[in-house]
CSV table of C-alpha atoms in Angstrom, one decimal:
chain,number,residue,atom,x,y,z
A,1416,MET,CA,-6.7,-39.0,-45.8
A,1417,PRO,CA,-9.6,-36.8,-44.6
A,1418,ALA,CA,-10.9,-37.2,-41.1
A,1419,THR,CA,-14.2,-38.8,-40.9
A,1420,LYS,CA,-16.9,-37.3,-38.6
A,1421,THR,CA,-18.3,-39.7,-36.2
A,1422,ALA,CA,-21.7,-39.4,-34.5
A,1423,PRO,CA,-21.6,-38.8,-30.7
A,1424,PRO,CA,-22.6,-41.8,-28.6
A,1425,ALA,CA,-26.3,-42.4,-28.5
A,1426,LYS,CA,-26.5,-42.1,-24.7
A,1427,GLN,CA,-25.0,-38.6,-24.8
A,1428,THR,CA,-27.4,-37.5,-27.6
A,1429,ALA,CA,-30.4,-38.8,-25.8
A,1430,SER,CA,-29.5,-37.2,-22.6
A,1431,HIS,CA,-28.9,-33.9,-24.3
A,1432,ALA,CA,-32.2,-34.1,-26.1
A,1433,GLN,CA,-34.0,-34.7,-22.9
A,1434,SER,CA,-32.4,-31.9,-20.9
A,1435,HIS,CA,-32.7,-29.3,-23.7
A,1436,PRO,CA,-36.5,-28.8,-23.5
A,1437,LEU,CA,-36.4,-28.4,-19.7
A,1438,LEU,CA,-33.5,-26.0,-20.0
A,1439,SER,CA,-35.3,-23.9,-22.6
A,1440,LEU,CA,-38.5,-24.0,-20.6
A,1441,TRP,CA,-36.6,-22.8,-17.5
A,1442,ASN,CA,-34.9,-20.0,-19.5
A,1443,ALA,CA,-38.1,-18.8,-21.0
A,1444,TYR,CA,-39.8,-18.8,-17.6
A,1445,TYR,CA,-36.8,-17.0,-16.0
A,1446,ASP,CA,-36.7,-14.4,-18.8
A,1447,THR,CA,-40.4,-13.6,-19.3
A,1448,THR,CA,-41.9,-14.0,-15.8
A,1449,SER,CA,-42.1,-11.0,-13.6
A,1450,THR,CA,-40.6,-11.0,-10.1
A,1451,ARG,CA,-44.1,-10.8,-8.6
A,1452,LEU,CA,-45.2,-14.0,-10.3
A,1453,LYS,CA,-41.9,-15.7,-9.4
A,1454,THR,CA,-42.5,-14.9,-5.8
A,1455,ILE,CA,-46.0,-16.3,-5.9
A,1456,ASP,CA,-44.7,-19.4,-7.7
A,1457,ALA,CA,-42.0,-19.9,-5.0
A,1458,PHE,CA,-44.8,-19.7,-2.3
A,1459,LEU,CA,-46.8,-22.3,-4.3
A,1460,VAL,CA,-43.9,-24.7,-4.4
A,1461,PHE,CA,-43.4,-24.2,-0.6
A,1462,LEU,CA,-47.1,-25.1,0.0
A,1463,VAL,CA,-46.9,-28.2,-2.2
A,1464,LEU,CA,-43.7,-29.4,-0.4
A,1465,SER,CA,-45.2,-28.6,3.0
A,1466,GLY,CA,-48.4,-30.6,2.2
A,1467,VAL,CA,-46.3,-33.6,0.9
A,1468,ILE,CA,-44.1,-33.6,4.0
A,1469,GLN,CA,-47.2,-33.5,6.2
A,1470,PHE,CA,-48.8,-36.3,4.3
A,1471,LEU,CA,-45.7,-38.5,4.4
A,1472,TYR,CA,-45.3,-37.8,8.1
A,1473,CYS,CA,-48.9,-38.9,8.6
A,1474,ILE,CA,-48.3,-42.1,6.7
A,1475,LEU,CA,-44.8,-43.0,7.9
A,1476,VAL,CA,-44.7,-41.8,11.5
A,1477,SER,CA,-48.0,-41.3,13.1
A,1478,ASN,CA,-51.3,-39.6,12.7
A,1479,PHE,CA,-52.1,-39.5,16.4
A,1480,PRO,CA,-53.7,-36.1,16.6
A,1481,PHE,CA,-55.6,-36.7,13.3
A,1482,ASN,CA,-57.5,-33.4,13.5
A,1483,ALA,CA,-54.1,-31.6,13.6
A,1484,PHE,CA,-53.0,-33.4,10.4
A,1485,LEU,CA,-56.3,-32.6,8.8
A,1486,ALA,CA,-56.1,-28.9,9.8
A,1487,GLY,CA,-52.5,-28.6,8.6
A,1488,PHE,CA,-53.1,-30.4,5.3
A,1489,ALA,CA,-56.3,-28.4,4.7
A,1490,SER,CA,-54.4,-25.2,5.5
A,1491,CYS,CA,-51.8,-26.1,2.8
A,1492,VAL,CA,-54.5,-27.0,0.2
A,1493,GLY,CA,-56.6,-24.0,1.0
A,1494,GLN,CA,-53.7,-21.6,0.9
A,1495,PHE,CA,-52.5,-23.1,-2.4
A,1496,VAL,CA,-55.9,-22.5,-3.9
A,1497,LEU,CA,-55.9,-18.9,-2.7
A,1498,ALA,CA,-52.4,-18.3,-3.9
A,1499,ALA,CA,-53.1,-19.9,-7.3
A,1500,SER,CA,-56.1,-17.6,-7.6
A,1501,LEU,CA,-53.9,-14.6,-6.7
A,1502,ARG,CA,-51.4,-15.6,-9.4
A,1503,ALA,CA,-54.1,-15.9,-12.0
A,1504,GLN,CA,-55.5,-12.5,-11.1
A,1505,VAL,CA,-52.2,-10.6,-11.1
A,1506,ASN,CA,-50.8,-12.2,-14.2
A,1507,PRO,CA,-50.7,-9.6,-17.0
A,1508,ALA,CA,-51.5,-12.3,-19.6
A,1509,ASN,CA,-54.9,-12.7,-17.9
A,1510,ARG,CA,-55.8,-9.0,-17.8
A,1511,SER,CA,-58.6,-9.5,-20.3
A,1512,GLU,CA,-60.3,-12.0,-17.9
A,1513,PHE,CA,-60.0,-9.9,-14.8
A,1514,LYS,CA,-60.6,-6.4,-16.1
A,1515,GLU,CA,-62.4,-5.1,-13.0
A,1516,VAL,CA,-59.9,-6.6,-10.5
A,1517,SER,CA,-56.7,-4.6,-9.8
A,1518,PRO,CA,-53.6,-6.3,-8.4
A,1519,GLU,CA,-54.2,-4.5,-5.1
A,1520,ARG,CA,-57.8,-5.8,-4.9
A,1521,ALA,CA,-56.6,-9.3,-5.8
A,1522,PHE,CA,-54.1,-9.1,-2.9
A,1523,ALA,CA,-56.7,-7.8,-0.5
A,1524,ASP,CA,-59.0,-10.7,-1.5
A,1525,PHE,CA,-56.1,-13.1,-1.0
A,1526,ALA,CA,-55.3,-11.7,2.5
A,1527,LEU,CA,-58.9,-11.7,3.6
A,1528,GLY,CA,-59.4,-15.3,2.3
A,1529,SER,CA,-56.2,-16.3,4.1
A,1530,ILE,CA,-57.4,-14.8,7.4
A,1531,VAL,CA,-60.8,-16.6,7.1
A,1532,LEU,CA,-59.1,-19.9,6.1
A,1533,HIS,CA,-56.7,-19.8,9.1
A,1534,PHE,CA,-59.6,-18.9,11.4
A,1535,PHE,CA,-61.4,-22.0,10.5
A,1536,VAL,CA,-58.2,-24.1,10.6
A,1537,TYR,CA,-57.4,-22.8,14.1
A,1538,ASN,CA,-61.0,-23.6,15.3
A,1539,PHE,CA,-60.7,-27.1,13.8
A,1540,LEU,CA,-57.7,-27.8,15.9
A,1541,GLY,CA,-59.9,-27.6,19.0
């Protein structure tokens, strides 16, 4: 009597189908993204986590020095915008949009913008 093939349980198939696109997305990102862009992406993730932690602390614990919360949160948001701009400018896929901006110039703009941003954040603290 030949062995009959049975379908795997539905739960296992659904779980595998859901994790497969994420796994393939991660593998494509890992294989095709340069180390420079991965470093910027890691910094972007850090900024998001830092902003979320500050926001949760303000809601759950206290917002006593409210200007300190605003300064810290604005610093995270501003730095995220500057870093996302840097990532867009140094990405080789966007070279056609930023023809006149070299990666060194983009980093110099990022550094100068960060200095100005943190100058205003420091002054906002009082």
